[in-house]
Amino acid sequence: MLLAIDTSTSAIGVALHDGDRVVAERSVLDARAHGELVAPGIVAVLQQTGLRPADVDAVVVGTGPGPFTGLRVGIVSARTFALALDLPVHGLCSLDALAHEARQTTVDGPRRLVVATDARRKEVYWAGYDLSGELPVREGEPVVCRPADLAPQLGGRPVVGRGPHLYPELGAVAPSSPRDVSAGWLADLAARRLAAGEDLSDTTPRYLRRPDAVPSVAPVTVV
């Protein structure tokens, strides 16, 4: 049983995947309550399935990119849960999960697209994807930039994620386009990649920039 956690966007998501399908999922939209909602989410999906923490075999967490505080909450929660039960913990780029959802839920969809999520500060996190295979292939590392700087690079590719909903210059929003990361689709993609023998052991967060919160005074140096 795979426990998935993602807090890279405004959706605080938790899901359970049995290796074949998602058996439980909980998602709450709240851009500022990640710390308060992850643990109740874990409890909720376990109760929904009648499982105990000891029934979980592994954990996967979305590694972003995402705002510093929210992203850190999810990664620390995943690592702590795994450490407490001596479980393997895996990491997966959160944008990959959005591309996977778009690939699996859109009939005769595009072969290439861009995922763009809200980075705040009037910026987006984005990456391009090749969807010609069964699983999405990311075309380079995620980037953070202004929507106006991304628009000329789209080359006619459709954009999914919350980005096009916030910034019209990124083009028309596709019908049924996913906005935020689903922990269920994150789990599904992780299960498929693990089954294919991929190494997902890196849980390093993709912050891409400094945190919004900074010290108000300079630190004192003790000589």
Coordinates of C-alpha atoms in Angstrom, one line a residue:
M1 CA 0.0 0.0 0.0
L2 CA 1.5 3.3 -1.1
L3 CA 0.7 6.5 0.8
A4 CA 1.0 9.7 -1.3
I5 CA 1.3 13.3 0.0
D6 CA 1.5 16.5 -2.0
T7 CA 1.4 20.1 -0.7
S8 CA 3.1 21.9 -3.6
T9 CA 0.0 23.8 -4.6
S10 CA -3.1 25.2 -2.9
A11 CA -4.5 21.6 -2.7
I12 CA -3.4 19.6 0.4
G13 CA -3.7 16.1 -1.0
V14 CA -3.3 12.6 0.6
A15 CA -4.1 9.3 -1.2
L16 CA -3.6 5.6 -0.8
H17 CA -2.8 3.4 -3.8
D18 CA -2.8 -0.4 -3.7
G19 CA -0.5 -0.9 -6.6
D20 CA -3.3 -1.1 -9.2
R21 CA -5.5 1.8 -8.4
V22 CA -6.2 4.7 -5.9
V23 CA -8.4 3.3 -3.1
A24 CA -8.8 6.5 -1.1
E25 CA -8.1 10.2 -1.6
R26 CA -8.6 13.4 0.3
S27 CA -7.9 16.9 -1.0
V28 CA -8.6 20.3 0.6
L29 CA -8.0 23.6 -1.0
D30 CA -6.3 26.0 1.4
A31 CA -3.2 28.0 0.4
R32 CA -2.2 28.7 4.0
A33 CA -3.2 25.7 6.2
H34 CA -0.9 22.9 4.9
G35 CA 0.5 22.2 8.4
E36 CA -2.9 21.8 9.9
L37 CA -4.4 19.6 7.2
V38 CA -1.8 17.0 6.2
A39 CA -2.1 14.8 9.4
P40 CA -5.9 14.8 9.3
G41 CA -5.7 13.9 5.7
I42 CA -3.6 10.8 6.4
V43 CA -6.0 9.8 9.2
A44 CA -9.0 10.3 6.9
V45 CA -7.7 8.0 4.0
L46 CA -6.7 5.3 6.5
Q47 CA -10.1 5.4 8.1
Q48 CA -11.8 5.4 4.7
T49 CA -10.1 2.1 3.9
G50 CA -10.1 0.6 7.3
L51 CA -6.4 0.4 7.3
R52 CA -3.8 1.2 9.9
P53 CA -0.4 3.0 9.5
A54 CA 1.3 -0.4 9.8
D55 CA -0.5 -1.5 6.6
V56 CA 1.3 1.1 4.5
D57 CA 4.4 -0.3 2.7
A58 CA 5.9 2.9 1.2
V59 CA 5.4 6.7 1.0
V60 CA 5.7 9.0 -2.0
V61 CA 5.8 12.8 -1.7
G62 CA 5.5 15.6 -4.3
T63 CA 8.8 17.4 -4.3
G64 CA 7.5 20.5 -6.0
P65 CA 8.3 23.0 -7.2
G66 CA 6.1 24.9 -4.8
P67 CA 6.1 27.7 -2.2
F68 CA 8.7 27.1 0.5
T69 CA 6.5 26.6 3.6
G70 CA 3.7 24.5 2.1
L71 CA 6.1 22.3 0.2
R72 CA 8.3 21.7 3.2
V73 CA 5.3 20.6 5.3
G74 CA 4.5 17.8 2.9
I75 CA 8.0 16.6 2.5
V76 CA 8.7 16.6 6.3
S77 CA 5.4 14.8 7.0
A78 CA 6.2 12.1 4.4
R79 CA 9.8 11.6 5.8
T80 CA 8.5 11.5 9.4
F81 CA 5.8 9.0 8.7
A82 CA 8.3 6.8 6.8
L83 CA 10.9 7.1 9.5
A84 CA 8.5 6.2 12.3
L85 CA 7.4 3.0 10.5
D86 CA 10.8 2.2 8.9
L87 CA 9.4 2.6 5.4
P88 CA 11.0 3.6 2.1
V89 CA 10.1 7.2 1.0
H90 CA 10.0 8.3 -2.6
G91 CA 10.0 11.7 -4.3
L92 CA 8.3 12.8 -7.5
C93 CA 8.2 16.1 -9.2
S94 CA 4.7 17.5 -8.6
L95 CA 4.4 18.9 -12.1
D96 CA 4.9 15.4 -13.4
A97 CA 1.7 14.3 -11.7
L98 CA -0.3 17.1 -13.4
A99 CA 1.1 16.0 -16.8
H100 CA 0.2 12.4 -16.0
E101 CA -3.4 13.3 -15.1
A102 CA -3.8 15.3 -18.3
R103 CA -2.3 12.4 -20.3
Q104 CA -4.6 9.8 -18.7
T105 CA -7.9 11.7 -18.6
T106 CA -7.9 13.5 -22.0
V107 CA -9.1 11.4 -24.9
D108 CA -7.0 12.0 -28.1
G109 CA -5.1 14.7 -26.2
P110 CA -2.0 16.6 -27.3
R111 CA 1.3 14.9 -27.6
R112 CA 3.1 17.9 -26.0
L113 CA 2.0 20.3 -23.4
V114 CA 3.1 22.7 -20.6
V115 CA 2.3 22.4 -16.9
A116 CA 2.2 25.8 -15.2
T117 CA 1.3 26.2 -11.5
D118 CA 0.9 29.3 -9.3
A119 CA 4.3 30.4 -7.8
R120 CA 2.8 33.5 -6.3
R121 CA 4.5 36.9 -6.6
K122 CA 2.8 37.0 -10.1
E123 CA 5.0 34.1 -11.3
V124 CA 4.5 30.5 -12.4
Y125 CA 6.4 27.2 -12.0
W126 CA 6.4 25.4 -15.3
A127 CA 7.8 22.6 -17.4
G128 CA 7.2 21.1 -20.8
Y129 CA 6.2 17.5 -21.4
D130 CA 6.2 14.9 -24.1
L131 CA 3.1 12.8 -23.8
S132 CA 3.7 10.5 -26.8
G133 CA 4.4 7.5 -24.5
E134 CA 2.3 5.9 -21.7
L135 CA 4.0 8.0 -19.1
P136 CA 4.9 11.7 -19.4
V137 CA 8.5 12.7 -20.1
R138 CA 9.6 16.1 -18.8
E139 CA 11.6 18.2 -21.2
G140 CA 14.1 19.7 -18.8
E141 CA 14.0 20.9 -15.2
P142 CA 11.1 23.0 -13.9
V143 CA 11.6 26.8 -14.1
V144 CA 10.0 29.8 -12.3
C145 CA 9.3 32.9 -14.3
R146 CA 6.6 35.6 -15.1
P147 CA 3.7 34.5 -17.3
A148 CA 4.7 37.1 -19.8
D149 CA 8.1 35.4 -20.2
L150 CA 6.6 32.0 -20.6
A151 CA 3.9 32.9 -23.2
P152 CA 6.4 33.3 -26.1
Q153 CA 7.9 29.9 -25.3
L154 CA 4.7 27.9 -25.6
G155 CA 4.9 27.3 -29.3
G156 CA 1.2 26.5 -29.5
R157 CA 1.3 23.9 -26.8
P158 CA -1.7 23.8 -24.4
V159 CA -1.1 24.6 -20.8
V160 CA -2.6 22.8 -17.8
G161 CA -2.5 23.7 -14.1
R162 CA -3.7 26.8 -12.3
G163 CA -1.4 29.0 -14.3
P164 CA -3.7 29.6 -17.3
H165 CA -6.7 30.1 -15.0
L166 CA -4.8 33.0 -13.3
Y167 CA -3.0 34.5 -16.4
P168 CA -5.0 34.8 -19.7
E169 CA -1.7 35.4 -21.6
L170 CA -1.0 31.7 -21.3
G171 CA -3.9 30.8 -23.6
A172 CA -7.4 29.4 -23.3
V173 CA -8.1 26.9 -20.5
A174 CA -8.7 23.4 -21.9
P175 CA -11.9 21.7 -20.8
S176 CA -11.4 19.4 -17.8
S177 CA -7.9 20.8 -17.4
P178 CA -6.5 19.9 -13.9
R179 CA -5.6 22.9 -11.8
D180 CA -3.8 21.6 -8.7
V181 CA -1.8 18.4 -8.0
S182 CA -3.8 15.3 -7.2
A183 CA -2.2 13.0 -4.6
G184 CA -4.1 10.2 -6.3
W185 CA -2.4 10.8 -9.7
L186 CA 0.9 11.4 -8.0
A187 CA 0.5 7.9 -6.4
D188 CA -0.5 6.4 -9.7
L189 CA 2.5 7.8 -11.5
A190 CA 4.8 6.7 -8.7
A191 CA 3.4 3.2 -8.7
R192 CA 4.0 2.9 -12.4
R193 CA 7.5 4.2 -12.3
L194 CA 8.5 2.0 -9.4
A195 CA 7.0 -1.0 -11.2
A196 CA 9.2 -0.1 -14.1
G197 CA 12.3 -0.1 -11.9
E198 CA 12.9 3.6 -11.6
D199 CA 14.8 5.0 -8.7
L200 CA 12.6 7.6 -6.9
S201 CA 14.6 7.8 -3.7
D202 CA 15.4 11.5 -4.0
T203 CA 13.1 13.6 -1.9
T204 CA 15.0 16.9 -2.2
P205 CA 12.5 19.8 -2.4
R206 CA 12.4 21.9 -5.6
Y207 CA 12.1 25.4 -4.1
L208 CA 13.6 27.2 -7.1
R209 CA 13.9 30.4 -5.1
R210 CA 14.4 31.8 -1.6
P211 CA 11.5 31.5 1.0
D212 CA 9.1 34.4 1.4
A213 CA 9.8 34.6 5.1
V214 CA 13.3 36.1 6.0
P215 CA 14.8 37.3 9.2
S216 CA 13.8 40.8 10.1
V217 CA 17.3 41.6 11.6
A218 CA 20.8 40.5 10.7
P219 CA 22.1 37.6 12.7
V220 CA 24.6 38.4 15.4
T221 CA 28.1 37.0 14.9
V222 CA 29.8 35.8 18.0
V223 CA 33.6 36.0 17.8

